[in-house]
Coordinates of C-alpha atoms and ligand atoms in Angstrom, one line a residue:
M1 CA 55.7 103.8 104.2
G2 CA 59.6 102.5 102.8
I3 CA 60.9 99.1 102.8
K4 CA 63.1 98.1 105.1
I5 CA 65.4 95.0 104.1
C6 CA 66.7 92.5 106.8
K7 CA 69.6 90.7 106.5
F8 CA 70.2 88.0 109.6
G9 CA 73.4 87.2 109.5
G10 CA 74.8 83.3 110.7
T11 CA 74.5 83.6 114.4
S12 CA 70.9 84.9 113.8
M13 CA 70.4 81.8 111.5
A14 CA 72.2 79.1 113.7
D15 CA 69.2 77.0 115.3
G16 CA 65.8 76.4 115.0
N17 CA 65.1 78.5 118.2
V18 CA 67.0 81.6 116.9
I19 CA 65.4 81.7 113.3
L20 CA 61.9 81.8 115.0
A21 CA 63.2 84.8 116.8
S22 CA 64.1 86.4 113.7
A23 CA 61.1 85.7 112.2
K24 CA 59.6 87.6 115.0
I25 CA 61.5 90.5 114.7
V26 CA 60.3 90.7 110.8
E27 CA 56.8 90.1 112.0
S28 CA 56.8 92.5 114.4
D29 CA 57.4 95.8 111.8
A30 CA 55.3 95.3 108.5
S31 CA 57.7 97.6 106.5
R32 CA 60.1 94.6 106.9
R33 CA 59.0 93.2 103.7
Y34 CA 62.1 91.4 102.2
V35 CA 65.0 89.3 104.3
V36 CA 68.1 88.1 103.3
V37 CA 69.6 85.2 105.2
S38 CA 73.0 84.3 105.7
A39 CA 73.9 79.9 106.2
P40 CA 73.7 78.8 109.7
G41 CA 76.8 80.1 111.9
K42 CA 78.2 79.0 114.9
R43 CA 75.9 78.2 117.7
F44 CA 78.7 78.0 120.8
S45 CA 82.4 78.8 120.5
G46 CA 84.1 75.8 118.8
D47 CA 81.3 75.3 116.7
V48 CA 81.7 74.9 112.7
K49 CA 80.0 77.3 110.8
V50 CA 77.8 75.6 108.1
T51 CA 79.6 77.3 105.3
D52 CA 83.2 76.1 106.6
L53 CA 81.7 72.4 105.9
L54 CA 80.4 72.6 103.1
Y55 CA 84.0 74.1 102.0
Q56 CA 85.1 70.8 103.3
C57 CA 83.1 68.7 101.8
Y58 CA 84.3 70.2 98.2
E59 CA 87.6 69.4 99.1
S60 CA 87.2 65.8 100.5
V61 CA 85.4 65.3 96.6
L62 CA 88.4 66.7 95.1
D63 CA 90.7 64.7 97.3
K64 CA 88.5 61.6 96.4
N65 CA 88.1 61.1 100.1
T66 CA 84.5 59.7 100.0
D67 CA 84.6 58.6 104.2
K68 CA 85.9 62.1 104.7
F69 CA 82.9 63.3 102.5
E70 CA 80.1 61.1 104.1
K71 CA 80.9 62.1 107.6
I72 CA 80.9 66.2 106.7
F73 CA 77.7 66.1 104.6
E74 CA 76.4 63.8 107.7
K75 CA 77.1 66.9 110.1
I76 CA 75.6 69.5 107.8
Q77 CA 72.3 67.2 107.4
A78 CA 72.1 66.6 111.1
R79 CA 72.5 70.5 111.7
F80 CA 69.5 71.1 109.1
L81 CA 67.4 68.3 110.7
S82 CA 67.8 69.8 114.1
I83 CA 66.6 73.0 112.8
E84 CA 63.5 71.8 111.0
K85 CA 62.7 69.4 114.1
E86 CA 63.1 72.8 116.6
I87 CA 60.7 74.7 114.1
G88 CA 58.2 72.0 114.0
K89 CA 57.3 72.1 110.6
D90 CA 58.0 69.5 107.8
L91 CA 60.1 71.9 105.7
G92 CA 60.9 69.3 103.2
L93 CA 64.9 69.3 103.8
Q94 CA 65.5 65.7 103.4
A95 CA 64.7 65.8 99.7
E96 CA 66.7 69.4 99.2
L97 CA 69.8 67.5 101.1
D98 CA 69.8 64.6 98.8
E99 CA 69.7 66.6 95.8
I100 CA 72.7 68.8 97.0
K101 CA 74.5 65.5 98.5
K102 CA 74.1 64.3 94.6
R103 CA 75.3 67.6 93.2
I104 CA 78.4 67.6 95.2
L105 CA 79.6 64.3 94.5
N106 CA 79.0 64.9 90.9
G107 CA 81.6 67.7 90.9
E108 CA 79.8 70.9 90.9
S109 CA 82.0 73.8 91.8
E110 CA 83.4 75.1 94.9
D111 CA 81.0 78.0 95.1
Y112 CA 77.9 76.1 94.2
C113 CA 78.8 73.8 97.2
A114 CA 79.6 77.0 99.6
S115 CA 76.3 78.5 98.5
R116 CA 74.2 76.0 99.7
G117 CA 74.0 76.8 103.2
E118 CA 72.6 80.2 102.6
Y119 CA 70.1 78.6 99.8
L120 CA 68.8 76.0 102.7
A121 CA 68.5 78.8 105.2
G122 CA 66.2 81.0 102.7
K123 CA 63.9 77.9 101.9
I124 CA 63.5 77.7 106.4
M125 CA 63.1 81.3 106.3
S126 CA 60.8 81.2 103.4
A127 CA 58.7 78.5 105.4
V128 CA 58.3 79.9 108.5
L129 CA 57.4 83.4 107.2
G130 CA 55.0 81.6 104.9
V131 CA 56.5 84.2 102.2
P132 CA 58.0 83.2 98.9
F133 CA 62.0 82.2 98.3
V134 CA 63.5 84.1 95.7
D135 CA 66.7 82.7 94.3
A136 CA 69.6 84.7 94.2
T137 CA 70.6 83.5 90.8
E138 CA 67.4 85.3 89.5
F139 CA 68.7 88.6 89.7
I140 CA 71.9 88.9 91.5
R141 CA 74.7 88.9 88.1
F142 CA 78.6 88.9 88.1
D143 CA 80.5 90.1 85.1
E144 CA 83.0 88.4 83.1
H145 CA 85.6 89.7 85.6
G146 CA 83.9 88.4 88.5
L147 CA 82.4 92.0 89.7
L148 CA 79.0 92.2 90.6
D149 CA 77.2 93.4 87.3
E150 CA 75.2 96.7 87.2
K151 CA 72.2 95.6 85.9
T152 CA 71.5 93.3 89.0
Y153 CA 70.0 96.1 90.3
A154 CA 67.2 96.9 87.1
L155 CA 66.9 93.1 87.5
G156 CA 66.4 92.8 91.2
S157 CA 63.9 95.3 91.4
Q158 CA 61.5 93.8 88.2
V159 CA 62.3 90.2 89.9
L160 CA 61.3 91.2 93.3
K161 CA 58.6 93.7 93.2
K162 CA 56.4 91.0 91.8
Y163 CA 56.3 90.0 95.4
N164 CA 54.7 91.9 98.3
R165 CA 57.3 90.1 100.3
A166 CA 60.2 87.8 99.8
V167 CA 63.1 85.9 101.3
V168 CA 66.5 86.0 99.2
P169 CA 69.3 84.0 100.2
G170 CA 72.6 85.8 100.6
F171 CA 76.3 85.5 99.5
Y172 CA 75.7 84.3 95.6
G173 CA 74.5 85.2 92.4
L174 CA 75.0 84.0 88.8
S175 CA 78.2 84.4 87.2
A176 CA 78.4 85.9 83.5
K177 CA 78.9 81.9 82.6
G178 CA 75.6 81.0 84.3
T179 CA 77.0 78.7 87.1
V180 CA 76.4 79.7 91.1
K181 CA 78.9 82.5 91.8
T182 CA 80.0 83.6 95.5
F183 CA 80.7 87.1 97.0
S184 CA 83.9 87.0 99.2
R185 CA 83.3 85.3 102.7
G186 CA 80.8 87.0 105.2
G187 CA 79.1 88.3 101.3
G188 CA 75.8 88.2 102.6
D189 CA 76.0 91.7 103.9
I190 CA 76.8 92.7 100.1
S191 CA 74.0 90.8 99.1
G192 CA 71.4 92.5 101.7
A193 CA 72.9 96.1 100.6
V194 CA 72.1 94.8 96.8
V195 CA 68.5 94.3 97.4
A196 CA 68.0 97.4 99.3
R197 CA 69.6 99.4 96.5
A198 CA 67.2 97.5 94.2
L199 CA 64.2 98.2 95.8
R200 CA 65.7 101.7 96.8
A201 CA 64.8 101.0 100.4
E202 CA 64.5 103.7 103.2
L203 CA 66.7 101.6 105.7
Y204 CA 68.9 98.4 105.4
E205 CA 69.0 96.7 108.5
N206 CA 71.8 94.2 109.4
W207 CA 70.9 92.1 112.1
T208 CA 73.6 90.3 114.0
D209 CA 75.0 89.2 117.7
V210 CA 76.0 92.2 119.1
S211 CA 74.2 95.9 119.2
G212 CA 76.1 97.7 116.8
F213 CA 79.8 98.9 116.4
Y214 CA 82.2 99.7 119.3
A215 CA 84.7 102.3 119.4
C216 CA 87.4 99.4 119.3
D217 CA 87.5 95.6 119.5
P218 CA 85.7 94.4 122.9
R219 CA 87.9 91.6 123.1
V220 CA 91.0 94.2 123.0
V221 CA 89.9 96.8 125.2
N222 CA 87.3 96.1 128.3
A223 CA 83.8 97.5 127.8
P224 CA 84.4 100.0 124.8
K225 CA 82.2 102.7 124.1
W226 CA 79.3 102.2 121.9
I227 CA 79.1 104.3 118.8
S228 CA 75.5 105.3 117.8
K229 CA 76.1 106.7 114.8
L230 CA 79.0 106.4 112.0
S231 CA 79.4 107.7 108.6
Y232 CA 79.9 105.0 105.3
Q233 CA 83.6 106.7 104.9
E234 CA 84.2 106.0 108.7
L235 CA 82.9 102.7 108.3
R236 CA 84.5 101.5 105.2
E237 CA 88.0 102.5 107.3
L238 CA 87.4 100.6 110.3
S239 CA 85.8 97.7 108.9
Y240 CA 88.4 97.3 106.0
M241 CA 90.9 97.5 109.2
G242 CA 89.3 94.7 111.0
A243 CA 86.2 95.7 112.7
N244 CA 84.3 92.7 111.4
V245 CA 80.6 93.4 112.0
L246 CA 79.8 94.4 108.9
H247 CA 81.7 93.0 105.5
S248 CA 83.6 96.2 104.3
E249 CA 82.3 96.1 100.7
A250 CA 78.6 96.0 101.8
I251 CA 78.7 99.7 101.7
F252 CA 78.9 100.3 97.6
P253 CA 75.6 99.2 97.1
V254 CA 73.7 101.3 99.4
R255 CA 76.1 104.3 99.0
V256 CA 75.3 105.6 95.8
A257 CA 71.6 105.4 96.6
G258 CA 72.2 107.1 100.0
I259 CA 70.1 104.2 102.1
P260 CA 71.3 104.0 106.1
I261 CA 72.2 101.2 107.8
R262 CA 71.4 100.2 111.0
I263 CA 73.3 97.3 112.8
C264 CA 70.7 95.4 115.0
N265 CA 71.2 92.9 117.8
T266 CA 68.9 89.8 117.0
F267 CA 69.3 89.0 121.0
R268 CA 68.5 92.2 122.1
P269 CA 66.3 94.1 119.4
E270 CA 65.1 96.4 121.4
D271 CA 68.5 98.2 121.4
T272 CA 68.9 101.3 119.2
G273 CA 72.1 99.6 117.5
T274 CA 74.8 101.9 115.2
Y275 CA 73.2 103.9 112.4
I276 CA 75.6 104.3 109.5
L277 CA 74.5 107.4 107.4
P278 CA 75.2 108.8 104.4
K279 CA 75.8 112.4 104.8
V280 CA 78.6 113.3 107.1
T281 CA 76.8 116.2 108.1
D282 CA 74.7 114.0 110.4
I283 CA 77.6 112.9 112.5
S284 CA 79.4 115.0 115.4
L285 CA 82.9 116.0 114.7
E286 CA 83.1 117.1 118.4
Q287 CA 85.0 114.1 119.1
P288 CA 88.0 113.9 117.0
V289 CA 88.3 110.0 117.3
T290 CA 85.3 107.8 116.3
G291 CA 86.4 104.1 116.3
I292 CA 90.0 102.3 116.3
A293 CA 90.5 98.8 114.6
G294 CA 93.5 97.0 113.7
K295 CA 94.8 93.9 111.7
K296 CA 98.0 91.8 112.6
D297 CA 100.2 89.7 110.0
F298 CA 101.5 92.2 107.4
T299 CA 105.0 92.6 106.1
V300 CA 106.6 95.9 105.6
I301 CA 109.6 96.3 102.5
T302 CA 111.7 99.4 103.3
I303 CA 113.5 100.7 100.3
E304 CA 116.1 103.3 100.7
K305 CA 118.0 105.2 98.1
S306 CA 119.6 108.6 97.7
L307 CA 118.1 111.0 95.4
M308 CA 115.0 108.5 95.0
N309 CA 112.8 111.8 94.5
A310 CA 114.7 112.2 91.2
E311 CA 114.7 109.4 89.8
I312 CA 111.9 109.5 87.1
G313 CA 109.8 106.6 86.8
F314 CA 111.2 104.4 90.5
T315 CA 107.9 103.7 92.3
M316 CA 106.5 102.8 88.9
R317 CA 109.3 100.0 88.4
L318 CA 108.7 99.3 91.9
L319 CA 105.0 98.6 91.8
T320 CA 105.3 96.6 88.3
V321 CA 107.2 93.7 90.5
L322 CA 103.8 93.5 92.2
D323 CA 101.8 93.9 89.1
R324 CA 103.9 91.2 87.9
H325 CA 102.8 88.9 90.4
G326 CA 99.1 89.9 91.0
I327 CA 100.0 91.3 94.6
S328 CA 97.8 94.1 96.0
F329 CA 99.7 96.8 98.8
E330 CA 98.1 98.3 101.8
H331 CA 99.8 101.3 102.1
L332 CA 102.8 102.8 100.4
P333 CA 104.7 105.6 102.9
S334 CA 107.4 107.2 101.4
G335 CA 110.1 109.6 102.5
I336 CA 112.6 111.8 100.1
D337 CA 114.6 108.6 100.0
T338 CA 112.5 106.1 101.7
I339 CA 109.5 104.3 100.4
S340 CA 107.7 101.3 102.1
L341 CA 105.4 98.6 100.9
V342 CA 102.9 97.5 103.2
I343 CA 101.5 93.8 102.1
D344 CA 99.0 91.7 103.5
N345 CA 100.9 88.5 105.1
A346 CA 97.9 86.2 103.0
N347 CA 99.8 87.9 99.8
L348 CA 103.2 86.4 100.9
R349 CA 102.7 82.7 101.1
H350 CA 104.7 80.0 99.4
G351 CA 108.2 81.6 99.0
V352 CA 106.8 85.0 97.3
L353 CA 108.6 87.1 99.4
D354 CA 111.5 86.2 98.6
V355 CA 110.9 86.4 95.1
L356 CA 109.5 90.0 95.6
V357 CA 112.7 90.9 97.6
K358 CA 115.0 89.6 94.9
E359 CA 113.4 91.5 92.1
I360 CA 112.4 94.4 93.8
K361 CA 116.3 94.6 94.3
D362 CA 116.7 93.9 90.4
A363 CA 114.2 96.6 89.2
V364 CA 115.4 99.5 91.7
N365 CA 118.9 99.1 92.9
P366 CA 118.6 100.4 96.3
D367 CA 121.1 101.2 98.7
L368 CA 119.4 99.2 101.1
L369 CA 116.3 97.1 101.5
S370 CA 114.5 95.7 104.6
V371 CA 112.0 93.2 105.6
H372 CA 110.1 93.1 108.6
T373 CA 107.0 91.1 108.8
D374 CA 105.4 90.8 112.1
I375 CA 103.7 94.2 111.9
A376 CA 100.3 94.6 113.2
L377 CA 98.4 98.3 111.8
V378 CA 96.2 100.1 113.8
A379 CA 93.7 102.6 112.3
T380 CA 92.3 105.5 114.1
V381 CA 89.5 106.8 112.4
G382 CA 86.6 110.0 112.8
H383 CA 86.1 112.9 110.6
G384 CA 86.2 115.0 113.6
M385 CA 90.2 114.9 113.2
A386 CA 90.2 117.2 110.8
K387 CA 88.9 119.9 113.0
N388 CA 90.7 119.0 116.1
I389 CA 94.3 120.4 115.8
G390 CA 96.4 118.3 117.8
T391 CA 94.7 115.3 117.4
S392 CA 98.0 113.2 115.9
A393 CA 100.5 115.0 118.6
R394 CA 97.8 113.2 121.4
L395 CA 98.1 110.1 119.5
F396 CA 101.7 110.0 119.6
K397 CA 102.2 111.0 123.0
A398 CA 100.0 108.3 124.2
L399 CA 101.8 105.4 122.4
G400 CA 105.4 107.4 123.2
D401 CA 104.4 107.5 127.1
A402 CA 103.1 103.6 126.6
G403 CA 106.5 102.7 125.3
I404 CA 105.1 101.4 121.7
N405 CA 107.4 101.7 118.7
V406 CA 105.9 103.2 115.8
Q407 CA 107.5 101.8 112.7
M408 CA 105.6 103.3 110.0
I409 CA 102.9 106.1 109.8
D410 CA 100.4 106.6 107.1
Q411 CA 97.5 109.1 107.1
G412 CA 95.0 109.5 104.5
S413 CA 94.7 113.0 102.7
S414 CA 91.3 112.9 103.6
E415 CA 92.3 113.4 107.4
L416 CA 90.2 110.7 108.1
N417 CA 92.4 108.0 109.5
I418 CA 95.6 107.6 111.0
I419 CA 97.2 104.6 110.4
V420 CA 100.3 103.3 112.3
G421 CA 102.6 100.2 111.8
V422 CA 103.7 98.3 115.0
N423 CA 105.0 95.2 116.0
K424 CA 102.5 92.6 116.4
D425 CA 103.5 92.2 120.3
D426 CA 102.5 95.3 120.9
F427 CA 99.0 95.4 119.1
A428 CA 96.8 95.1 121.9
N429 CA 98.5 97.9 123.8
C430 CA 98.8 99.7 120.9
I431 CA 94.9 99.9 121.2
Q432 CA 94.6 100.4 124.6
A433 CA 96.6 103.3 124.7
I434 CA 94.8 105.6 121.7
Y435 CA 91.5 104.3 123.1
N436 CA 92.6 105.5 127.0
E437 CA 93.8 109.2 125.1
F438 CA 90.7 109.5 123.5
F439 CA 88.1 107.8 124.9
N440 CA 88.8 107.9 129.3
Ligands
LIG501 N1 77.8 82.0 105.2 C1 79.4 83.1 104.2 C2 80.1 82.9 105.1 O1 80.5 82.2 106.1 C3 78.4 84.3 103.9 C4 77.9 85.1 105.3 O2 77.7 84.4 106.2 O3 77.7 86.0 104.6 O4 81.1 83.5 104.8

């Protein structure tokens, strides 16, 4: 029998009762042998995730604000102690919390602080299931550039196979310097994928609070269709563009090993969930569109210059400006005499935009340079569009009929997605119009 890796997200670890429900899910299937956990997340809307509280603790130590630190740490402590009470067992959390508090006050790193939610959640799940706790620092390794080190997989297999079953805290590992290092936010999903690949699992189950992927965000479109199967590429496109069910980098470890991912709902374990499958041939291509996702807050810098097409090195000079400031761009749509840079607003804080505009003018001497700051990007994704002629015509007609002005268009050469840039006030209407065209 193959092994299943179960990763439980923050809402599945939010309080003692839901932790017990998560443990029951593990125990209901003997092949669910390795478990990866997130820190306790939100219990209700307006609640604060433990990881966010831990970041605040770090900040308050940095600001030498002891009162603030004490107040925030008290909240963290109260959450863990109430979990212990709900579970009804002495899990030794007080001693762990005392030690963590001491270390944070002694100036431990931001990543160490942030990782303690997962560490304690791992200890709790290990005690509830009665299986060993294996710390992620024992095998998840980052290289000197901060990227996941490939030796993680061999080490992970060696360390984890010593145990028939184990619980591993998600979100962190060990840096090349030997200190705790975290993945980016939501990175527990990556840890789960890493464990799945190290153990050559037959399935990576990601347990969360929704029954998989929907054709678009249910907060934008009322009761959208549920997606039963997605390909890795479709998942990557949708999650990168804002469908935040799974971390957009979680597919990389499992893709290499061809391990399917199943998104399942801890609160409705009987639901099938969504399967994310390695082979495109396993996905139906009948429907041109699989899903729609979008993100707000982009800036588009459009540069126009006559005979740009004949000016050798033009794009290189333009991109050198971004490189100099360590800024990445999302898209680079171009025409004969125009090119646009689409940049996430998060990269343009603290006056960086003005500096970029000035340096771009100096570098390429454009005829015209315009900046649009309130752009939302909406991606329509599906392998089926390559085979269904007329998909883009339908999409643009639907947007035209809805009175939406499309300010930018980008279609990936793989014919897997069509991305449009619209004013952020048109964001919801844009998604609704595309959804109505392809799903209603
Ligand atoms: N607890 C971390 C976060 O809130 C990681 C995770 O939940 O996957 O980002």
